[in-house]
Coordinates of C-alpha atoms in Angstrom, one line a residue:
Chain A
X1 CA 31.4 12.5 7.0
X2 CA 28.2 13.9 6.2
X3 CA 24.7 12.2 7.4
X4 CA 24.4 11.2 3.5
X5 CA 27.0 9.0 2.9
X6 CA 26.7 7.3 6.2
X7 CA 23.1 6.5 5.2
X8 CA 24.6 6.1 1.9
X9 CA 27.0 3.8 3.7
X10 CA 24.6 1.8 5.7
X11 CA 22.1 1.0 2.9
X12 CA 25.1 -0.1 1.0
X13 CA 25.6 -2.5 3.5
X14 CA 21.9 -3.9 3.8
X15 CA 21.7 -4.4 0.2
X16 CA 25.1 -6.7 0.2
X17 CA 24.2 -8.5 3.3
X18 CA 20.7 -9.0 1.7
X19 CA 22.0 -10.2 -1.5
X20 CA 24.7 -12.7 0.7
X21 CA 22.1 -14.1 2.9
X22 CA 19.6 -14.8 -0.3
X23 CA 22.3 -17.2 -1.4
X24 CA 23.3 -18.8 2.1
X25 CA 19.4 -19.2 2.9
X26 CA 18.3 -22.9 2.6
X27 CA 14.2 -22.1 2.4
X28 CA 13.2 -20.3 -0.8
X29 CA 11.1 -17.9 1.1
X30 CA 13.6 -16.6 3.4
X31 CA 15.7 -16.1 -0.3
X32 CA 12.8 -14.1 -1.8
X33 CA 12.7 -11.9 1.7
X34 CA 16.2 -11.4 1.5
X35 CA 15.9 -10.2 -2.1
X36 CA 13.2 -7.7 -1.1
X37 CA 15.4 -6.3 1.6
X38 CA 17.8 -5.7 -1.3
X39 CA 15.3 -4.2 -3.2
X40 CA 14.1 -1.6 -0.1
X41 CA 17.9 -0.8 0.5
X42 CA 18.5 -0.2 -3.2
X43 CA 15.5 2.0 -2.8
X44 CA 16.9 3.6 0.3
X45 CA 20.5 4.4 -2.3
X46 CA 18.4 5.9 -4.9
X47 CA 16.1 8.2 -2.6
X48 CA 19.6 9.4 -1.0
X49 CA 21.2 10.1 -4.9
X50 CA 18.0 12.5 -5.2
X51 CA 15.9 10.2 -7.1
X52 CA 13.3 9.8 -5.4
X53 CA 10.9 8.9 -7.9
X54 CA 13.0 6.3 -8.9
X55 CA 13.3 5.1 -5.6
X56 CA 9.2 5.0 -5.2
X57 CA 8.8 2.8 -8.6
X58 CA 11.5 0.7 -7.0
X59 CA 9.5 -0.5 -3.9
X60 CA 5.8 -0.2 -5.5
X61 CA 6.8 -2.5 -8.8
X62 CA 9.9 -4.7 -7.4
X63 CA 9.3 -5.0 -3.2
X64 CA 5.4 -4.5 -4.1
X65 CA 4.7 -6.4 -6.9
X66 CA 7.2 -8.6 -8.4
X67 CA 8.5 -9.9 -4.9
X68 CA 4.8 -10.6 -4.2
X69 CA 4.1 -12.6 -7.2
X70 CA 8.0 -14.7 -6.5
X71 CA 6.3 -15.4 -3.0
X72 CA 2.8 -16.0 -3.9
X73 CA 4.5 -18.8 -6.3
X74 CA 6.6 -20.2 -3.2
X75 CA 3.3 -20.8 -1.6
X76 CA 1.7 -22.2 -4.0
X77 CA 4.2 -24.6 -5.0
X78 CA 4.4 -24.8 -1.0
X79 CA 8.3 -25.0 -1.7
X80 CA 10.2 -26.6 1.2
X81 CA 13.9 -26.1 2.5
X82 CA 16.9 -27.1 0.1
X83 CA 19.2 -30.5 1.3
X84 CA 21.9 -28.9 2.2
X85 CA 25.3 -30.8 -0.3
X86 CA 28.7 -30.3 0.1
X87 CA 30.2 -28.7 -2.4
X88 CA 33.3 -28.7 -4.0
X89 CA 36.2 -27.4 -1.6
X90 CA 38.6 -26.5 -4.5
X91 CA 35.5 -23.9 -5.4
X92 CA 35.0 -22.5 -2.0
X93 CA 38.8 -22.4 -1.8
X94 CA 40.0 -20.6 -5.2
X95 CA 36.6 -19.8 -6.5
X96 CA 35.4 -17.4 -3.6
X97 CA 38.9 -15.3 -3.9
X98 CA 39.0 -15.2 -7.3
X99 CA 35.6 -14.0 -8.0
X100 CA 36.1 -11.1 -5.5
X101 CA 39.3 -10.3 -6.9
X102 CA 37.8 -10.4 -10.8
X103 CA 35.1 -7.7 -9.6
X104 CA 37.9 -5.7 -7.9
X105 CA 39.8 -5.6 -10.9
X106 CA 36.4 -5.1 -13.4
X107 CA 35.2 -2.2 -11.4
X108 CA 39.0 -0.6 -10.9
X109 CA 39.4 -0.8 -14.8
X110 CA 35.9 0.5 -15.6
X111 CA 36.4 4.0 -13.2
X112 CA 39.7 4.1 -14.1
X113 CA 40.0 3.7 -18.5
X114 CA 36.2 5.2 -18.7
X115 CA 36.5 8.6 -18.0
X116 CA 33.1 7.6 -15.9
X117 CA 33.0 10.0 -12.4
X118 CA 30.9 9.0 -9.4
X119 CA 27.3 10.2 -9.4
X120 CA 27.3 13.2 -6.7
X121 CA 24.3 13.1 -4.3
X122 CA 21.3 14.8 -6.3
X123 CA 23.0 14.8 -9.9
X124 CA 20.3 12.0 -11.2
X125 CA 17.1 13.3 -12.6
X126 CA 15.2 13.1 -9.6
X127 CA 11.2 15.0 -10.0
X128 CA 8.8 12.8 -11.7
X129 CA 8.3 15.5 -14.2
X130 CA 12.0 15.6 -14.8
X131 CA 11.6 11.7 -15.7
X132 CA 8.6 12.1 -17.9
X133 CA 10.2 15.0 -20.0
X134 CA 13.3 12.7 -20.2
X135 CA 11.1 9.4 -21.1
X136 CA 8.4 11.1 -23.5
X137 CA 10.9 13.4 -25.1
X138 CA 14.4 12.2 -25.8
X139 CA 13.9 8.6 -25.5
X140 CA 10.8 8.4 -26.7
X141 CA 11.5 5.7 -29.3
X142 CA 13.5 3.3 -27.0
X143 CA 10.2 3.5 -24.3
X144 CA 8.2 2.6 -26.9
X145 CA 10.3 -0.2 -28.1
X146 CA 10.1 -1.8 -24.4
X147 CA 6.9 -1.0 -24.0
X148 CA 6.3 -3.3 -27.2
X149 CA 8.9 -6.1 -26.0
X150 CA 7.6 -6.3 -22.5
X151 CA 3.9 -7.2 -24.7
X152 CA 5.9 -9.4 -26.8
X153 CA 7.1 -11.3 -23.7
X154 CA 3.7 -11.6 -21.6
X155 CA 2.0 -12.8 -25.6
X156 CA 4.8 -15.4 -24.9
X157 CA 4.1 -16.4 -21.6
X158 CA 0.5 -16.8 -22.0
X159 CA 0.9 -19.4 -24.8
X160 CA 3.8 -21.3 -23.2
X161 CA 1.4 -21.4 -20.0
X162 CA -1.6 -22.6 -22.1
X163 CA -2.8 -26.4 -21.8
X164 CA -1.3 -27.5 -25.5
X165 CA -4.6 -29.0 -25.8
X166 CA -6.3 -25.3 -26.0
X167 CA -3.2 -24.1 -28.4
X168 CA -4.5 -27.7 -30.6
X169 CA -7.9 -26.3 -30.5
X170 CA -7.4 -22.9 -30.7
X171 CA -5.3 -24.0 -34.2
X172 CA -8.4 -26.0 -35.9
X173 CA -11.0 -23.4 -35.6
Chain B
X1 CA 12.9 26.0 10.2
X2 CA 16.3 25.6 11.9
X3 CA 17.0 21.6 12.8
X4 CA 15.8 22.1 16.8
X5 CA 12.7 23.2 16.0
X6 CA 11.9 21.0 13.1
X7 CA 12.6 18.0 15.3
X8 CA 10.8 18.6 18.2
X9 CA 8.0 20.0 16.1
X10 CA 7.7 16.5 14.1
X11 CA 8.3 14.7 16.7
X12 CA 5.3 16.3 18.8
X13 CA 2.8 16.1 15.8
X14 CA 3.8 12.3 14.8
X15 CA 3.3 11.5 19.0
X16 CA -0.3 13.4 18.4
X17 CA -1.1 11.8 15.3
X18 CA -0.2 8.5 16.5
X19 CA -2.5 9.0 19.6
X20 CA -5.2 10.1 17.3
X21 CA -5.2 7.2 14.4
X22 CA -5.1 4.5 16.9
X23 CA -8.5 6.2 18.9
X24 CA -9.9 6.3 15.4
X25 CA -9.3 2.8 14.7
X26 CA -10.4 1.9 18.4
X27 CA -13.6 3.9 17.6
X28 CA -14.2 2.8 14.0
X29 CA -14.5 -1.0 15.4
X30 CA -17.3 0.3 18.0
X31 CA -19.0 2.8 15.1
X32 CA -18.7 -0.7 13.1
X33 CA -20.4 -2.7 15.9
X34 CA -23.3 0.0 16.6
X35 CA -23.9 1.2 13.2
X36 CA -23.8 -3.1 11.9
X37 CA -26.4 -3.8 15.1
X38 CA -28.7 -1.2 14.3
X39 CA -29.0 -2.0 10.7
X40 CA -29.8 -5.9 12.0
X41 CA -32.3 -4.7 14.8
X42 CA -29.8 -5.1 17.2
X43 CA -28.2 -2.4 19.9
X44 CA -25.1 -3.5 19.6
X45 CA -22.3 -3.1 22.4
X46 CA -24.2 -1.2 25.3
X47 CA -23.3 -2.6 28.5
X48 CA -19.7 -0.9 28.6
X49 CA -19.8 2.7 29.4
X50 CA -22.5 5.3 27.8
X51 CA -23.5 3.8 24.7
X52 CA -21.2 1.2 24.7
X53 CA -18.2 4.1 24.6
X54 CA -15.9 2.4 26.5
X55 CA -15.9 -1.0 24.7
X56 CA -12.8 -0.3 22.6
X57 CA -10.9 0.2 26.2
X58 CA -12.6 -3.2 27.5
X59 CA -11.4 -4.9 24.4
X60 CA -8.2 -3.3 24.5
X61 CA -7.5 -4.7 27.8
X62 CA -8.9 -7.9 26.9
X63 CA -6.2 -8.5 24.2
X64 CA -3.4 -7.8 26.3
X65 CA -4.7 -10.3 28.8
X66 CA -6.0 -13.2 26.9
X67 CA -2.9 -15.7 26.8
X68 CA -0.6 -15.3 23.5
X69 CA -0.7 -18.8 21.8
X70 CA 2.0 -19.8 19.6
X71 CA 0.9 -23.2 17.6
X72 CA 3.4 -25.4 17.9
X73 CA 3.5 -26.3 14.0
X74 CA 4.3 -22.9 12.9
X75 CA 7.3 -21.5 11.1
X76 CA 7.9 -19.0 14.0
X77 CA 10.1 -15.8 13.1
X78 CA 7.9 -15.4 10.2
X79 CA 4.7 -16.2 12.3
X80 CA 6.0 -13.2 14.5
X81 CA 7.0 -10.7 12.1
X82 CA 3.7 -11.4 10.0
X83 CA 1.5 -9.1 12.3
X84 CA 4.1 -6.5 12.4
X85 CA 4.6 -6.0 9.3
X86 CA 1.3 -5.4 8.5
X87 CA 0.2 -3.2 11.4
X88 CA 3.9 -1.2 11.0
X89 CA 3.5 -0.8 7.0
X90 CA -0.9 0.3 8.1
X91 CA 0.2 3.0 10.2
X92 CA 3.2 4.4 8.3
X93 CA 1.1 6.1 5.4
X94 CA -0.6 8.5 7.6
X95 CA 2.6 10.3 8.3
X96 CA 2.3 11.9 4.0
X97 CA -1.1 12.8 4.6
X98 CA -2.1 16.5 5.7
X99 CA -5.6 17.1 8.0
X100 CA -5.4 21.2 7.2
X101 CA -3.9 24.0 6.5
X102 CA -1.2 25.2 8.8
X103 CA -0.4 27.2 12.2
X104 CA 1.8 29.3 13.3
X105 CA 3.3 28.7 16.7
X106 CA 6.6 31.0 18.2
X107 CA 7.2 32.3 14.9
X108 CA 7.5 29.0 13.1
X109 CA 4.7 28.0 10.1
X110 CA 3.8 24.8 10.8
X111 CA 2.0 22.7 8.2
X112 CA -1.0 20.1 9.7
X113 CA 0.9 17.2 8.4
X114 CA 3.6 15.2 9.5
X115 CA 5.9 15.7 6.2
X116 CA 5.2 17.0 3.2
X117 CA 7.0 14.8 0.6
X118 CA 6.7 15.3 -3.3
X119 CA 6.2 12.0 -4.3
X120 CA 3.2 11.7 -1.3
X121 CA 0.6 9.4 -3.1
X122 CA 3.5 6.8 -4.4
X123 CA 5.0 6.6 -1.3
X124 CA 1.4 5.7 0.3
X125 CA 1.0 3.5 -2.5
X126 CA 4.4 1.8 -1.9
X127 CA 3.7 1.2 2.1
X128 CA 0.4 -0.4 1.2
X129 CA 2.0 -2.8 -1.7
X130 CA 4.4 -3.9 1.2
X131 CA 1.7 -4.4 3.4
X132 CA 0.6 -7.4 1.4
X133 CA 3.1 -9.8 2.8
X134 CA 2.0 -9.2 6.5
X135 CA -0.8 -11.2 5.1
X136 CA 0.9 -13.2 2.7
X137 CA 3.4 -14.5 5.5
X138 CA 1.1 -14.8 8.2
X139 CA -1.2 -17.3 5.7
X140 CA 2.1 -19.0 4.3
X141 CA 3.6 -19.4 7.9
X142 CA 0.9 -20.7 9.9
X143 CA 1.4 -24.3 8.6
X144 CA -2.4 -24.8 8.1
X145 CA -4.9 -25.3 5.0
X146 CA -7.3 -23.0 5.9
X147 CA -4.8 -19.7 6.8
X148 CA -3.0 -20.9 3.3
X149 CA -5.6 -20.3 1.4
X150 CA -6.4 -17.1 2.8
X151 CA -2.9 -15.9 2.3
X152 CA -3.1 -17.1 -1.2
X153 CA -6.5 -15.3 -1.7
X154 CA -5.6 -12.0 -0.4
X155 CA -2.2 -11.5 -2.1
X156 CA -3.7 -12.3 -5.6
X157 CA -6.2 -9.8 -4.9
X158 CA -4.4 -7.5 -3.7
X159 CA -2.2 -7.4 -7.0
X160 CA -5.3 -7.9 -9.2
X161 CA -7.1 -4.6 -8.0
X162 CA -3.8 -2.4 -7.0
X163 CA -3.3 -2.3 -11.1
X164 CA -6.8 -0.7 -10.9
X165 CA -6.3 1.4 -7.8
X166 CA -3.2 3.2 -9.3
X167 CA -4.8 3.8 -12.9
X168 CA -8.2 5.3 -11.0
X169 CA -5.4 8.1 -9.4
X170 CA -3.3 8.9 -12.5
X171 CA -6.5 10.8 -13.9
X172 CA -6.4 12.8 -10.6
X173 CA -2.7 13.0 -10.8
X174 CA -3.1 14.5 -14.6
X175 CA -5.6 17.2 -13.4
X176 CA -3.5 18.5 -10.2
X177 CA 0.2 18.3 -11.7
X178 CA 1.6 17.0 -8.9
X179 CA 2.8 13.8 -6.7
X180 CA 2.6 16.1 -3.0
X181 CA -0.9 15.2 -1.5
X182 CA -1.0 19.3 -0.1
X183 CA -0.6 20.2 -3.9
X184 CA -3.6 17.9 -5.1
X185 CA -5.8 19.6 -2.9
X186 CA -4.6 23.3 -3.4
X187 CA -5.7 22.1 -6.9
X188 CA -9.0 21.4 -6.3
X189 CA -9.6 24.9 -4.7
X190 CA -12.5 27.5 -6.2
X191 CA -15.5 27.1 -7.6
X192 CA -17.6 25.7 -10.8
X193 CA -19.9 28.2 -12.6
X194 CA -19.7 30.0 -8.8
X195 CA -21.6 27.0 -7.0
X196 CA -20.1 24.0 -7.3
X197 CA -17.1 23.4 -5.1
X198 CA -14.0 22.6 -7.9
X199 CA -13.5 18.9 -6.2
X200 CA -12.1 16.0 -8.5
X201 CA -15.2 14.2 -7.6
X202 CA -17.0 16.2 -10.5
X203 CA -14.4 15.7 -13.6
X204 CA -13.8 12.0 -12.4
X205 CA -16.3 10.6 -11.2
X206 CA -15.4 7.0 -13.3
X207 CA -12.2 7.2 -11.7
X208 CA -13.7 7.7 -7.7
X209 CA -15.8 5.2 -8.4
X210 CA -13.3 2.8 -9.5
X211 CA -10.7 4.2 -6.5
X212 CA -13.9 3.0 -4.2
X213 CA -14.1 0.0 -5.4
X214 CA -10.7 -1.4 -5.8
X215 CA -10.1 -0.1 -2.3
X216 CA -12.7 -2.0 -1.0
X217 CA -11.0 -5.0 -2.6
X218 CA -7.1 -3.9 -1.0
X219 CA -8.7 -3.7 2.6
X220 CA -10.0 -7.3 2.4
X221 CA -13.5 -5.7 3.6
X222 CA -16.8 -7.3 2.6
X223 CA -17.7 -7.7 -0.3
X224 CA -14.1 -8.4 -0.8
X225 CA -13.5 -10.5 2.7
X226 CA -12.6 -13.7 0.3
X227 CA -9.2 -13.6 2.3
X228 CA -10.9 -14.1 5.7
X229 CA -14.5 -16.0 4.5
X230 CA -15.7 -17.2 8.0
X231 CA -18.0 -19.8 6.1
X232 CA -15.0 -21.6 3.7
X233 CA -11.9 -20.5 5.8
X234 CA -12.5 -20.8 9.5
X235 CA -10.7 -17.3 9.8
X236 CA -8.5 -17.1 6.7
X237 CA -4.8 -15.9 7.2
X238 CA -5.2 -15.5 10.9
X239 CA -6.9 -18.6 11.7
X240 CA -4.0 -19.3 13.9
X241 CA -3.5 -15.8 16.1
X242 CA -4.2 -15.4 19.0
X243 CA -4.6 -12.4 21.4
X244 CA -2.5 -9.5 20.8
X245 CA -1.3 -10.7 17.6
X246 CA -4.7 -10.9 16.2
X247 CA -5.1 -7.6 17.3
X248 CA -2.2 -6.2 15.3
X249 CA -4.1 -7.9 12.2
X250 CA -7.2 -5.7 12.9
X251 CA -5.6 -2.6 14.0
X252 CA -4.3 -2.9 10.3
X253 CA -7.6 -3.4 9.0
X254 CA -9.2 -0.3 10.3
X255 CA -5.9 1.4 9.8
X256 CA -6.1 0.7 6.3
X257 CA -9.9 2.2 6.2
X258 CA -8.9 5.1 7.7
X259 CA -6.2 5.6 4.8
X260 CA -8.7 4.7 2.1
X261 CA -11.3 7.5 3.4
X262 CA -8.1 10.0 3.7
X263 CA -7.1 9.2 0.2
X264 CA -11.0 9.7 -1.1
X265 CA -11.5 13.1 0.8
X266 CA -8.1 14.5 0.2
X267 CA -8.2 13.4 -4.0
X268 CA -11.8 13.5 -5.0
X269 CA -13.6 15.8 -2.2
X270 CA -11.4 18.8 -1.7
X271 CA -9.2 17.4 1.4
X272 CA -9.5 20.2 4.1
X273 CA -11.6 22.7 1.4
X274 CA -15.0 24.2 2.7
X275 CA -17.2 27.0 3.9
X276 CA -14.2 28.9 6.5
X277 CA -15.3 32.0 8.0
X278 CA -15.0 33.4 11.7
X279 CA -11.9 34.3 14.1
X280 CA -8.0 33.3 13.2
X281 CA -8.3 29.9 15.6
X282 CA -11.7 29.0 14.5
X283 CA -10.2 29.3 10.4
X284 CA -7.4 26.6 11.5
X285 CA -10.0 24.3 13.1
X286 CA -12.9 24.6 10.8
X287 CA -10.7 22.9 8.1
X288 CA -9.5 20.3 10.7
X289 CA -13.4 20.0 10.8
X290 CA -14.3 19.3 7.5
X291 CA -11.1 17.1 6.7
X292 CA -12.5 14.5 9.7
X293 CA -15.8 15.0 8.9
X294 CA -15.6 13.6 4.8
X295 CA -13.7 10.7 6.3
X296 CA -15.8 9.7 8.5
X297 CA -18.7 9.6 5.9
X298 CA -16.4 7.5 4.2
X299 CA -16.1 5.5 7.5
X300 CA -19.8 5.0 7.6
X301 CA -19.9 4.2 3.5
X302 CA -17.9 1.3 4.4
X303 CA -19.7 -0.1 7.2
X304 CA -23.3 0.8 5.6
X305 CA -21.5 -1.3 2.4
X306 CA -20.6 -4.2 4.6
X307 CA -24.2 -4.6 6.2
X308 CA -25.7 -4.4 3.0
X309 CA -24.0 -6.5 0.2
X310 CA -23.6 -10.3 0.9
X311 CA -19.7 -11.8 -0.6
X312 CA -18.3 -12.4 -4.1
X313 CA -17.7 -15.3 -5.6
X314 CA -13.3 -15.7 -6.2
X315 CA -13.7 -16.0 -10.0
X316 CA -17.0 -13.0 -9.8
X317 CA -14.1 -11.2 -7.9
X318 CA -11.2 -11.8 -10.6
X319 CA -13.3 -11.2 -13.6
X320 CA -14.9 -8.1 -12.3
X321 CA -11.5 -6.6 -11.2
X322 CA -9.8 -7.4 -14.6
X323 CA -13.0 -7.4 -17.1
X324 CA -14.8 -4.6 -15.5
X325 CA -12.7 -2.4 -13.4
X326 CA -9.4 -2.3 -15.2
X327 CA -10.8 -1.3 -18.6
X328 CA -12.9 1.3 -17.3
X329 CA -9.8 2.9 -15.2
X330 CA -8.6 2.8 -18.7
X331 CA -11.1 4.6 -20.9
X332 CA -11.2 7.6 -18.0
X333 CA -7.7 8.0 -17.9
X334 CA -7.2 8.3 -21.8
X335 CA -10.2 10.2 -22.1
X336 CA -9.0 12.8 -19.0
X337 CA -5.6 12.8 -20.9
X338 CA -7.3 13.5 -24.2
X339 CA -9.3 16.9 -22.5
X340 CA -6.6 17.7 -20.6
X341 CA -3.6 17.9 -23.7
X342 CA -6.3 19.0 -26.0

């Protein structure tokens, strides 16, 4: 086995024990840790695949910025720990199994029916100039078009977030 | 380099490099306290050593000594990891950033850097966006008003003035091609009209200028120190550490500054670049020389900046980062892309 696919391996694991213990965490801000632990790890995959660029974007926007914003809210809101209910056992009993077995099955049909191959180590685009050829070249038009939904959804969000009062006023001038 | 070699050679300039940031940031503190006491009519430390030299030791010792209080209200593995995490995350970034050009020892070429990495500046821009939640969590965990607020305060402008911070470099990044710090500064190499050294300070001066500024505002420093206002916030977001853990808060403070003058010299002021001349060991260390020198102006910008200009107000903070500093990070970088495609 070659260093790369134990490191491959081991960031794997990170990222799924991350993503486990954001759900079995009772405080909100232990979650949002756990989620940027998935998010470094997921970085860690991408650097190994070749892409590093990829895998700097990853930590500076999601670990550096979006995480921050999720745990700025958290203390703000000064969120405390979740009661703790007891669920339903005929969930934890069938619903756990069968959910693994579903994905089993999902990702055994998709590799198998798809023709789709495993992405070798270094087969991604990995050089930022690579990724701005790619981005400003062939898919030019589909950046642009997120570019312009992305402004469609922050237009959004400032309204929705604005005191109705201001929209009222904003309306009669 | 065959893998023997490349080892021990990384693993002896990291030990070195190590050894050398945390001096700097031992000495910064004292250059901080001296240069601060003269510019008030005061000495400063003196009593310690020469000059005061051996304060940083006596303070050093004094941290390890004074007793580690844990409040009993605090949300502890968070409490603990807080300092870490932002003393860790200060420190990593000097391993992308190179001090000169390189020598050759038993054959092998060895570059005056720890690693040279392609994508250099994100990476150091990625360490420091993680560093915010050392802050963040050491606010949010210590179960008190006052450290709250300064957690609050510091993460929202830390995100407020990185957007600036990363749109100041992308002019720098147009000009030089390249992500690899060594590149950038190869870049800037030659002369203007014969005279005038070809440093990014001249084309973008807008964009150093905004760099300065917003990094001011990242490194919590005055007069950006909202975070840690003495007069509103008893301490801010370590109101509630003691001893060695306050340390580690400060350490990454100075760390920080250290990285902020690197960046400047190494993207606006040539890095390494100046007058060489002389014997083969004095043409390694005379770059060495002028790489240490612009940071340490730099050094003594920010401490001449902090005993000179009294604190913001929070919303003169927010507007100025998003009114002032954003859209002119703007206008430069379509303006350098415009002469640059053109």
């Amino acid at each position: 086995m070659s260093i790369h696919l134990i490191m491959f391996i081991a960031f794997g694991v990170v990222c799924v024990a991350g993503a486990i213990n954001l759900l079995a965490q009772s405080h909100p801000i232990n979650s949002a840790l756990s989620l940027i632990a998935v998010m470094g790890a997921l970085a860690g995959e991408f650097l190994l695949l070749g892409a590093e660029f990829v895998a700097a974007v990853q930590v500076i926007v999601y670990a550096g910025a979006i995480m921050v914003l999720f745990v700025f809210v958290i203390m703000l809101l000064n969120a405390g720990a979740e009661e703790r209910t007891q669920g339903s056992r005929v969930a934890i009993i069938l619903g756990v199994p069968g959910m693994i077995l579903g994905s089993v099955l999902l990702a055994w049909v998709v590799l198998k029916h798809s023709g789709t191959q495993a992405v070798a180590v270094g087969a991604l685009p990995g050089p930022p100039s690579t990724i701005g050829q790619l981005l400003f070249h062939q898919f030019l038009l589909p950046f642009e078009i997120t570019s312009v939904l992305i402004l469609i959804a922050i237009m959004g969000a400032v309204v929705l977030a604005s005191k109705p009062e201001a929209v009222q006023k904003r309306k009669e001038h | 380099m065959p893998l023997v070699p490349f080892i021990v050679a990384s693993v002896i300039k990291s030990i070195i490099v190590i050894f050398i940031l945390l001096t700097a940031v031992a000495y910064t503190v004292w250059l901080e306290r001296k240069v601060v006491g003269h510019m008030q009519n005061r000495w400063g430390p003196t009593r310690v050593g020469p000059f005061g030299l051996l304060q940083p030791a006596a303070d050093g010792i004094k941290f390890l000594l004074k007793e580690d209080l844990t409040p009993p209200h605090v949300y502890k593995p968070l409490f603990l990891a807080a300092p870490m995490i932002a003393v860790i995350f200060a420190l990593t970034s000097i391993a992308v950033i190179p001090f000169g050009t390189s020598i050759t020892i038993a054959g092998y070429n060895i570059p005056l850097q720890i690693t040279d990495v392609n994508i250099g500046l994100l990476l150091i821009l990625g360490v420091t966006s993680i560093g915010v939640y050392g802050v963040a969590l050491a606010g949010w965990s210590s179960n008190n008003k006052y450290s709250l607020l300064g957690g609050l305060r510091a993460s929202a402008q830390m995100i407020s003035y990185e957007i600036s911070l990363g749109l100041s470099l992308v002019g720098v990044l147009i000009l030089s091609g390249s992500f690899s710090l060594r590149s950038i500064v190869e870049a800037q190499s030659g002369l203007y009209w014969g005279f005038i050294p070809r440093w990014n300070i001249f084309p973008q001066f807008f964009a150093f200028f905004c760099y300065l500024i917003a990094a001011y505002a990242e490194t919590n420093r005055i007069p950006f120190d909202l975070p840690e206002a003495e007069t509103e916030l008893v301490a801010g977001y370590h109101t509630e550490y003691s001893a060695m853990k306050f340390a580690m808060f400060f350490m990454a403070e100075y760390a920080n500054m250290i990285t902020v003058g690197c960046l400047a010299t190494l993207l606006f002021f040539g890095g390494w670049l100046g007058p060489v001349a002389g014997p083969a060991p004095l043409r390694v260390i005379l770059p060495v020389f002028w790489f240490v020198l612009k940071v340490f102006v730099f050094l003594f910008i920010y401490i001449w900046v902090r005993g000179t200009l009294p604190r913001f107000r929070y919303d003169q903070l927010m507007a100025f980062g998003w009114k002032f500093l954003l859209p002119l990070a703007l206008v430069n970088l379509i303006a350098t892309a415009i002469v640059v495609v053109r």
